[in-house]
Amino acid sequence: MTVKHWGLSIDGGYRPAKSGRSFSVENPKDGSIVAEVAEGDAADIEVAVTAAERAFPVWAALTGAERADIMHRTAELLRRRLPELVTIEIDQIGRPRREMAAQLARLPEWFSYFGAVARTHEDTVPPFAGEYLNYTRRVPLGVVGHVTPWNHPLLILTKKVAPSLAAGNAMVVKPSELAPITPLLLGEILKEAGVPDGVYNVVPGFGATAGLALSSHPRIRKLDLTGGTETGKAVASIAGRNLVKMAAELGGKAAVIVFPDTDVQRAVAATLFASFIASGQTCVQGARLLVHRSMHDQVVAELVRRAAEIRLGDPQIETTQMGPLVSKKQRDLVQRYVHIGIEEGAHLAFGGEPPQGSAFASGFYMLPTIFTNVTPRMRIAQEEIFGPVVCVMPFDTEEEALTAANGTEFGLATSIWTRDIARAHRVAHALQCGITWINDHHRIDPASPWGGFKMSGIGRENGLVAYEEYTQIQNIIVNLSDTLFDWYADDDQAKRYS
């Protein structure tokens, strides 16, 4: 099999890294090499930022309607290339085809939505005393930086690119070294749609080189990062030194709260979806199942039975329900947490190890894993594992469930399962998290703000708030009076200063 080589995507074309170096992208199902990709560093980031600076005035000068037309063409072109993109995403990160196809099918919606926002967003005319016209304009920031992760390569990138493009910015993207190919391909789609060369630039590389160079670049006007909380803290500190706007979607430890009026089968189906989709490698993974004590044993028994039936295998096959973890490093981390949980006294009810068999020998597979006898302060209940591990904890009262749900440093997402409408809203209002689902989990929409409380991040993706956070406000104050204003005239007239 011929391994394809990819360059950096800068100023509308591919080019090698200035250093001449490249790195391999590994297929997590068997360790084979998917591609060789140019390895960018600080020198390449500088070239990309300069290209974006040249392109920015051209893109920013277009009307919102003109940008909207290009974004709608992007949506259509993206839709046409979905089969190719799905296959590559699977090879990069190992998510099953049934998941990847469903996720990427949503991406055109982001370009359509933010194209509509670009076309229709209105400026404001705030009140102003006296004979004045007072209005505001939202203008683009300039060149922005996107640092994106491996777990949802195109989805998370799209959540950043669509609003920043709609607002008129140019950008430099540093994708994860584990999944850089589809971000490069997005550049081809944007170019074909009519985005000027240099507006969208991609510099694959590593965090300590390319990522650091982009985060610390003095001419970047905003950084938007999705990653771990410790990385987010470090990048925010760097960005602060340049007074750069910062958005960060960081770690999570989502709870699934199941009240006793929920059917056992529904509770189990909800947990399977929340906990094991993407092999648990998502920031809103249902890492903690808080279930009412009256149904705890039934739920656990059925959860174990259903988890054992999940079909692991080749993620390119349509019938596969769970693929490998993204890398050996990630699987080793999950296994380390399994050992920590056992040492802490939790009961390993299912999983906790790689599946047996020759089909799994070369890949980074891990069985869905269920812990019971977990207490809220255990490390496995507090720290983000980022794998297919769920900790089951019983509760007796609503207050106890809330205390446990809120009892971590994270505050990204929670789901509530109940038929009691008053309880559902009461609990939702008491949760310290940015996203709450009632009788659902993992749902997203381009119009719906997405982001966390506490150590789960700052800023929001999606919705009008995301568009506006890629702009800055210019206030124009116009004196409509022809009356002479002379502050220093000795005419005994009261004069307005402010």
Coordinates of C-alpha atoms in Angstrom, one line a residue:
M1 CA 0.0 0.0 0.0
T2 CA 1.4 3.4 -1.0
V3 CA 1.5 5.9 1.8
K4 CA 0.4 9.4 0.8
H5 CA 2.5 12.4 1.8
W6 CA 0.8 15.6 2.9
G7 CA 2.3 19.1 3.1
L8 CA 1.4 22.1 5.2
S9 CA -1.5 24.0 3.8
I10 CA -0.5 27.7 3.5
D11 CA -1.7 30.4 1.2
G12 CA -3.9 28.1 -0.8
G13 CA -1.4 25.3 -1.5
Y14 CA 0.6 22.5 -0.1
R15 CA 4.3 22.9 0.8
P16 CA 6.9 21.1 2.8
A17 CA 7.9 22.2 6.3
K18 CA 10.9 24.5 6.3
S19 CA 12.8 22.0 8.4
G20 CA 12.1 19.2 5.9
R21 CA 10.8 17.0 8.7
S22 CA 7.6 14.9 8.6
F23 CA 5.8 12.5 10.9
S24 CA 3.6 9.4 10.5
V25 CA -0.1 9.2 11.2
E26 CA -0.9 5.8 12.6
N27 CA -4.1 3.8 12.1
P28 CA -5.2 2.7 15.7
K29 CA -6.9 -0.5 14.5
D30 CA -3.6 -2.2 13.5
G31 CA -0.7 0.3 13.9
S32 CA -0.3 0.7 10.1
I33 CA 0.8 4.0 8.7
V34 CA -2.0 6.0 7.2
A35 CA 0.1 8.9 5.9
E36 CA 3.2 11.0 6.2
V37 CA 2.6 14.6 7.0
A38 CA 4.9 17.6 7.0
E39 CA 5.9 18.7 10.5
G40 CA 5.5 22.4 11.0
D41 CA 7.3 24.4 13.6
A42 CA 7.7 28.1 14.6
A43 CA 9.2 29.1 11.2
D44 CA 6.1 27.6 9.4
I45 CA 3.7 29.3 11.8
E46 CA 5.3 32.6 11.0
V47 CA 4.8 32.0 7.2
A48 CA 1.2 31.0 7.8
V49 CA 0.4 34.0 10.0
T50 CA 2.0 36.3 7.4
A51 CA -0.1 34.7 4.6
A52 CA -3.2 35.1 6.8
E53 CA -2.4 38.8 7.4
R54 CA -2.2 39.4 3.6
A55 CA -5.5 37.6 3.0
F56 CA -7.4 39.2 5.9
P57 CA -8.2 42.6 4.3
V58 CA -9.6 40.8 1.2
W59 CA -11.9 38.5 3.2
A60 CA -12.9 41.2 5.7
A61 CA -13.9 43.6 2.9
L62 CA -16.6 41.3 1.6
T63 CA -20.1 41.9 2.7
G64 CA -21.8 39.5 5.0
A65 CA -24.0 38.4 2.1
E66 CA -20.9 37.6 0.0
R67 CA -19.3 35.6 2.7
A68 CA -22.6 33.8 3.3
D69 CA -22.7 32.7 -0.4
I70 CA -19.2 31.2 -0.1
M71 CA -20.1 29.5 3.2
H72 CA -23.2 27.9 1.6
R73 CA -21.1 26.6 -1.3
T74 CA -18.8 25.2 1.3
A75 CA -21.7 23.3 2.9
E76 CA -22.6 21.8 -0.4
L77 CA -19.1 20.8 -1.3
L78 CA -18.5 19.4 2.1
R79 CA -21.7 17.3 1.7
R80 CA -20.4 15.9 -1.6
R81 CA -17.1 14.9 -0.1
L82 CA -18.4 13.2 3.0
P83 CA -17.7 9.6 2.0
E84 CA -14.0 10.4 1.5
L85 CA -13.8 12.4 4.7
V86 CA -15.6 9.7 6.8
T87 CA -13.2 7.0 5.6
I88 CA -10.1 9.2 6.5
E89 CA -11.5 10.2 9.9
I90 CA -12.0 6.5 10.7
D91 CA -8.4 5.6 9.7
Q92 CA -7.0 8.5 11.8
I93 CA -8.9 8.0 15.0
G94 CA -10.6 4.6 14.9
R95 CA -14.2 5.6 15.5
P96 CA -16.7 3.2 13.9
R97 CA -18.2 4.0 10.6
R98 CA -21.7 4.2 11.9
E99 CA -20.6 6.9 14.4
M100 CA -18.3 8.8 12.0
A101 CA -20.8 9.0 9.2
A102 CA -23.5 10.3 11.5
Q103 CA -21.3 12.9 13.0
L104 CA -19.8 14.3 9.8
A105 CA -23.2 14.4 8.1
R106 CA -24.0 17.2 10.5
L107 CA -21.0 19.4 9.5
P108 CA -22.6 21.3 6.6
E109 CA -25.2 22.7 9.0
W110 CA -22.4 24.8 10.7
F111 CA -21.5 26.5 7.5
S112 CA -25.1 27.0 6.5
Y113 CA -26.0 28.4 9.9
F114 CA -23.1 30.8 10.2
G115 CA -23.5 31.8 6.6
A116 CA -27.0 32.9 7.5
V117 CA -25.6 34.7 10.6
A118 CA -23.1 36.6 8.4
R119 CA -25.9 37.6 6.1
T120 CA -28.4 38.7 8.7
H121 CA -26.5 39.9 11.8
E122 CA -27.6 43.4 12.7
D123 CA -25.6 46.2 14.3
T124 CA -27.1 48.2 17.1
V125 CA -28.2 51.8 17.7
P126 CA -27.9 52.3 21.5
P127 CA -29.7 55.3 23.1
F128 CA -27.6 58.4 23.5
A129 CA -28.8 61.6 25.2
G130 CA -28.9 64.8 23.1
E131 CA -28.8 65.3 19.3
Y132 CA -26.6 62.3 18.5
L133 CA -26.7 59.2 16.4
N134 CA -25.0 56.4 18.2
Y135 CA -24.3 53.1 16.5
T136 CA -22.1 50.1 16.8
R137 CA -20.3 48.0 14.2
R138 CA -19.0 44.5 14.7
V139 CA -15.7 44.1 12.9
P140 CA -13.5 41.1 12.5
L141 CA -10.5 40.6 14.9
G142 CA -7.9 39.8 12.2
V143 CA -5.8 36.7 12.2
V144 CA -7.0 34.0 14.7
G145 CA -5.5 30.8 15.8
H146 CA -7.3 27.4 16.2
V147 CA -5.7 24.6 18.2
T148 CA -7.8 21.5 17.7
P149 CA -7.8 17.9 19.2
W150 CA -7.8 14.4 17.8
N151 CA -11.1 13.1 19.1
H152 CA -13.5 15.0 16.8
P153 CA -11.0 16.3 14.2
L154 CA -13.5 17.9 11.7
L155 CA -16.4 18.6 14.0
I156 CA -14.5 20.6 16.6
L157 CA -12.5 22.4 13.8
T158 CA -15.7 23.2 12.1
K159 CA -17.2 24.7 15.3
K160 CA -14.3 27.2 15.2
V161 CA -13.8 27.8 11.5
A162 CA -17.4 28.5 10.6
P163 CA -18.0 31.4 13.0
S164 CA -14.6 32.9 12.5
L165 CA -15.0 32.8 8.7
A166 CA -18.5 34.3 9.0
A167 CA -17.2 37.2 11.0
G168 CA -14.5 38.0 8.4
N169 CA -11.3 36.7 10.1
A170 CA -8.4 34.8 8.6
M171 CA -6.9 31.9 10.5
V172 CA -4.1 29.5 11.2
V173 CA -5.0 26.0 12.4
K174 CA -2.7 23.7 14.4
P175 CA -4.5 20.3 14.3
S176 CA -3.6 17.3 16.5
E177 CA -0.6 15.4 15.1
L178 CA -2.8 12.2 15.5
A179 CA -5.5 13.5 13.1
P180 CA -4.2 16.2 10.7
I181 CA -5.4 14.9 7.3
T182 CA -9.1 16.0 7.3
P183 CA -8.2 19.6 8.5
L184 CA -5.9 19.8 5.5
L185 CA -8.7 18.5 3.2
L186 CA -11.1 21.2 4.5
G187 CA -8.7 23.7 3.0
E188 CA -9.3 22.2 -0.4
I189 CA -13.1 22.5 0.1
L190 CA -12.9 26.1 1.2
K191 CA -10.7 27.0 -1.7
E192 CA -13.1 25.4 -4.2
A193 CA -16.0 27.3 -2.5
G194 CA -14.3 30.6 -3.1
V195 CA -12.5 31.4 0.1
P196 CA -9.4 33.5 -0.9
D197 CA -6.0 31.9 -0.6
G198 CA -4.4 32.6 2.8
V199 CA -7.6 32.9 4.7
Y200 CA -7.4 29.3 6.0
N201 CA -4.0 27.9 6.7
V202 CA -3.1 24.6 8.4
V203 CA 0.3 23.8 10.1
P204 CA 0.3 20.2 11.4
G205 CA 2.9 19.6 14.0
F206 CA 3.4 19.1 17.7
G207 CA 2.2 21.1 20.7
A208 CA 5.6 21.9 22.1
T209 CA 6.7 23.5 18.7
A210 CA 4.0 24.5 16.3
G211 CA 1.3 24.7 19.1
L212 CA 3.5 26.9 21.3
A213 CA 4.5 29.1 18.3
L214 CA 0.9 29.8 17.4
S215 CA -0.2 30.3 21.0
S216 CA 2.5 32.8 21.7
H217 CA 2.5 34.6 18.3
P218 CA 2.2 38.4 19.0
R219 CA 0.1 39.0 15.9
I220 CA -2.7 36.5 16.6
R221 CA -5.8 38.3 17.9
K222 CA -7.7 35.3 19.3
L223 CA -6.8 31.8 20.3
D224 CA -9.5 29.1 20.3
L225 CA -8.4 25.8 21.9
T226 CA -10.0 22.5 22.6
G227 CA -7.9 20.2 24.8
G228 CA -7.1 19.1 28.3
T229 CA -7.5 21.5 31.2
E230 CA -3.8 21.7 32.0
T231 CA -3.0 22.6 28.4
G232 CA -5.8 25.2 28.5
K233 CA -4.3 26.8 31.6
A234 CA -0.8 27.0 30.0
V235 CA -2.1 28.4 26.7
A236 CA -4.3 31.0 28.5
S237 CA -1.3 32.2 30.4
I238 CA 0.7 32.5 27.2
A239 CA -2.2 34.3 25.4
G240 CA -2.6 36.7 28.3
R241 CA 0.9 38.0 27.9
N242 CA -0.1 39.3 24.4
L243 CA -3.6 40.4 25.6
V244 CA -5.1 38.0 23.1
K245 CA -8.8 36.9 23.4
M246 CA -9.0 33.3 24.5
A247 CA -11.7 30.6 24.2
A248 CA -11.1 27.2 25.6
E249 CA -13.2 24.0 25.7
L250 CA -11.4 21.8 28.1
G251 CA -11.9 18.7 30.3
G252 CA -15.1 17.2 31.6
K253 CA -16.4 14.5 33.9
A254 CA -20.1 14.4 32.9
A255 CA -22.7 12.8 35.2
V256 CA -25.7 10.9 34.0
I257 CA -28.3 11.3 36.7
V258 CA -31.1 8.7 36.7
F259 CA -34.1 9.2 38.9
P260 CA -36.4 6.3 40.0
D261 CA -39.2 7.2 37.6
T262 CA -37.0 6.3 34.6
D263 CA -37.5 2.8 33.1
V264 CA -34.5 0.5 33.7
Q265 CA -34.0 -0.2 29.9
R266 CA -34.1 3.4 29.1
A267 CA -31.6 4.2 31.8
V268 CA -29.2 1.5 30.5
A269 CA -29.6 2.6 26.9
A270 CA -28.8 6.1 27.9
T271 CA -25.7 5.1 29.8
L272 CA -24.4 3.0 27.0
F273 CA -24.7 5.9 24.6
A274 CA -23.4 8.5 27.0
S275 CA -20.4 6.4 28.2
F276 CA -19.2 4.3 25.3
I277 CA -19.8 6.4 22.1
A278 CA -16.4 7.3 20.6
S279 CA -14.9 4.7 23.0
G280 CA -15.5 7.2 25.7
Q281 CA -13.0 9.7 24.1
T282 CA -15.2 12.8 24.3
C283 CA -15.2 15.6 26.7
V284 CA -18.9 15.1 27.5
Q285 CA -18.6 11.3 28.0
G286 CA -21.0 10.0 30.7
A287 CA -18.2 9.1 33.0
R288 CA -20.3 8.9 36.2
L289 CA -23.7 7.2 36.4
L290 CA -25.6 8.5 39.4
V291 CA -28.5 6.2 39.8
H292 CA -31.2 6.0 42.5
R293 CA -30.5 3.3 45.0
S294 CA -33.9 1.7 44.5
M295 CA -32.9 0.7 40.9
H296 CA -29.1 0.5 41.2
D297 CA -28.8 -3.3 41.2
Q298 CA -31.1 -3.7 38.3
V299 CA -29.4 -1.1 36.2
V300 CA -25.9 -2.5 36.9
A301 CA -26.9 -6.0 36.0
E302 CA -28.5 -4.9 32.7
L303 CA -25.7 -2.5 32.0
V304 CA -23.1 -5.3 32.4
R305 CA -25.2 -7.6 30.2
R306 CA -25.6 -5.0 27.4
A307 CA -21.9 -3.9 27.6
A308 CA -20.8 -7.4 27.0
E309 CA -22.8 -7.5 23.8
I310 CA -21.2 -4.4 22.2
R311 CA -19.4 -5.5 19.1
L312 CA -15.8 -4.4 19.0
G313 CA -13.9 -4.7 15.7
D314 CA -12.6 -3.0 12.5
P315 CA -14.1 0.5 12.6
Q316 CA -14.4 0.6 8.8
I317 CA -17.0 -2.2 9.0
E318 CA -20.6 -0.9 9.2
T319 CA -21.6 -3.5 11.9
T320 CA -18.8 -2.6 14.3
Q321 CA -20.2 -0.7 17.4
M322 CA -16.9 0.2 19.1
G323 CA -13.5 0.7 17.6
P324 CA -10.0 1.1 19.2
L325 CA -8.7 3.9 21.3
V326 CA -6.8 6.5 19.3
S327 CA -3.3 5.3 20.4
K328 CA -1.3 3.0 22.6
K329 CA -0.6 6.0 24.9
Q330 CA -4.3 6.5 25.4
R331 CA -5.0 2.9 26.0
D332 CA -2.2 2.7 28.5
L333 CA -3.7 5.7 30.3
V334 CA -7.1 4.0 30.6
Q335 CA -5.6 0.8 31.9
R336 CA -3.6 2.8 34.5
Y337 CA -6.9 4.3 35.7
V338 CA -8.4 0.8 35.9
H339 CA -5.6 -0.2 38.2
I340 CA -6.1 3.0 40.2
G341 CA -9.8 2.2 40.6
I342 CA -9.2 -1.3 41.8
E343 CA -6.5 0.0 44.3
E344 CA -9.0 2.5 45.6
G345 CA -11.5 -0.3 46.4
A346 CA -13.9 0.1 43.5
H347 CA -15.4 -3.1 42.1
L348 CA -14.6 -3.9 38.4
A349 CA -18.0 -5.2 37.3
F350 CA -17.0 -5.5 33.6
G351 CA -14.1 -4.9 31.2
G352 CA -11.0 -3.2 32.3
E353 CA -8.7 -4.9 29.8
P354 CA -8.2 -5.3 26.0
P355 CA -10.4 -7.8 24.2
Q356 CA -8.9 -11.2 23.4
G357 CA -8.3 -12.5 19.9
S358 CA -6.0 -12.1 16.9
A359 CA -8.3 -9.5 15.4
F360 CA -7.4 -7.1 18.3
A361 CA -3.7 -8.0 18.7
S362 CA -2.2 -5.1 16.7
G363 CA -4.7 -2.4 17.6
F364 CA -5.4 -0.3 20.7
Y365 CA -8.7 -1.8 21.7
M366 CA -10.2 -1.7 25.2
L367 CA -13.4 -3.4 26.5
P368 CA -16.2 -1.1 27.8
T369 CA -15.5 -0.9 31.5
I370 CA -17.9 -0.6 34.4
F371 CA -17.0 0.2 38.0
T372 CA -19.3 -0.1 41.0
N373 CA -18.8 0.5 44.7
V374 CA -17.3 3.9 43.7
T375 CA -17.3 6.8 46.1
P376 CA -17.4 10.4 44.8
R377 CA -13.9 11.3 46.0
M378 CA -12.1 8.4 44.3
R379 CA -9.7 9.5 41.6
I380 CA -11.6 7.5 39.0
A381 CA -14.7 9.6 39.9
Q382 CA -12.8 12.9 39.9
E383 CA -10.2 12.8 37.1
E384 CA -10.9 12.7 33.4
I385 CA -10.0 9.3 32.0
F386 CA -11.0 9.9 28.4
G387 CA -11.8 6.3 27.7
P388 CA -14.7 3.8 27.9
V389 CA -15.0 3.8 31.7
V390 CA -18.1 4.5 33.7
C391 CA -18.3 4.8 37.5
V392 CA -21.7 3.8 38.9
M393 CA -22.7 5.5 42.2
P394 CA -26.1 5.2 44.0
F395 CA -27.9 8.1 45.6
D396 CA -30.9 8.4 47.9
T397 CA -32.0 12.0 47.6
E398 CA -32.1 14.7 44.9
E399 CA -29.7 16.8 47.1
E400 CA -27.3 13.9 47.3
A401 CA -27.3 13.5 43.5
L402 CA -26.7 17.2 43.0
T403 CA -23.8 17.2 45.5
A404 CA -22.1 14.3 43.6
A405 CA -22.8 15.8 40.2
N406 CA -21.3 19.1 41.1
G407 CA -18.5 17.6 43.1
T408 CA -15.7 17.8 40.6
E409 CA -13.5 20.7 39.3
F410 CA -15.2 20.3 35.9
G411 CA -18.5 21.7 34.7
L412 CA -19.0 20.9 31.1
A413 CA -22.1 18.7 30.8
T414 CA -24.7 16.6 32.6
S415 CA -27.8 14.7 31.6
I416 CA -30.9 14.2 33.8
W417 CA -33.3 11.3 33.3
T418 CA -36.7 11.7 34.8
R419 CA -40.4 12.0 33.9
D420 CA -41.0 14.6 36.6
I421 CA -40.8 17.9 34.7
A422 CA -40.5 20.1 37.8
R423 CA -37.7 18.0 39.1
A424 CA -35.9 18.0 35.7
H425 CA -35.8 21.8 35.6
R426 CA -35.1 22.2 39.3
V427 CA -32.1 20.0 39.1
A428 CA -30.9 21.5 35.8
H429 CA -30.9 25.0 37.4
A430 CA -28.9 23.7 40.3
L431 CA -26.2 22.1 38.2
Q432 CA -22.8 23.8 37.9
C433 CA -22.3 23.1 34.2
G434 CA -22.6 24.8 30.8
I435 CA -24.6 22.1 29.0
T436 CA -27.5 20.1 30.5
W437 CA -29.6 17.6 28.6
I438 CA -32.9 16.4 30.0
N439 CA -33.7 12.8 28.9
D440 CA -30.9 12.8 26.3
H441 CA -27.1 13.1 26.0
H442 CA -24.5 14.1 23.4
R443 CA -26.8 16.4 21.5
I444 CA -25.5 19.5 19.7
D445 CA -26.7 22.1 17.2
P446 CA -24.8 25.0 15.5
A447 CA -27.3 27.5 17.0
S448 CA -26.9 26.1 20.6
P449 CA -24.1 27.6 22.8
W450 CA -21.5 25.0 23.9
G451 CA -19.0 25.4 26.7
G452 CA -18.3 24.8 30.3
F453 CA -18.2 26.2 33.8
K454 CA -15.3 26.0 36.3
M455 CA -12.2 24.1 34.9
S456 CA -14.1 23.0 31.8
G457 CA -13.2 26.2 29.9
I458 CA -14.0 29.8 29.0
G459 CA -16.0 31.2 26.1
R460 CA -18.6 29.4 24.0
E461 CA -18.8 27.7 20.7
N462 CA -21.9 27.7 18.5
G463 CA -24.7 30.2 18.3
L464 CA -24.7 34.0 18.0
V465 CA -22.4 34.3 21.0
A466 CA -19.6 32.4 19.1
Y467 CA -20.0 34.7 16.0
E468 CA -19.8 37.8 18.2
E469 CA -16.8 36.5 20.1
Y470 CA -14.9 36.5 16.8
T471 CA -15.6 40.2 16.4
Q472 CA -14.8 43.4 18.2
I473 CA -17.2 46.3 18.7
Q474 CA -16.6 49.7 17.2
N475 CA -18.8 52.5 18.5
I476 CA -19.6 55.5 16.3
I477 CA -21.0 58.6 17.9
V478 CA -22.2 61.3 15.5
N479 CA -23.1 64.9 16.5
L480 CA -26.2 65.8 14.5
S481 CA -26.4 69.4 15.7
D482 CA -25.1 72.4 13.7
T483 CA -24.8 74.5 16.9
L484 CA -21.3 75.8 17.5
F485 CA -19.7 74.1 20.5
D486 CA -17.0 76.2 22.1
W487 CA -15.9 74.8 25.5
Y488 CA -13.7 77.8 26.2
A489 CA -16.1 80.6 25.2
D490 CA -16.9 83.0 28.0
D491 CA -20.7 83.0 27.2
D492 CA -22.0 81.9 30.6
Q493 CA -23.7 79.0 29.0
A494 CA -23.8 75.6 30.7
K495 CA -21.7 73.2 28.7
R496 CA -22.0 69.5 28.4
Y497 CA -18.7 67.7 28.9
S498 CA -19.8 64.0 28.8

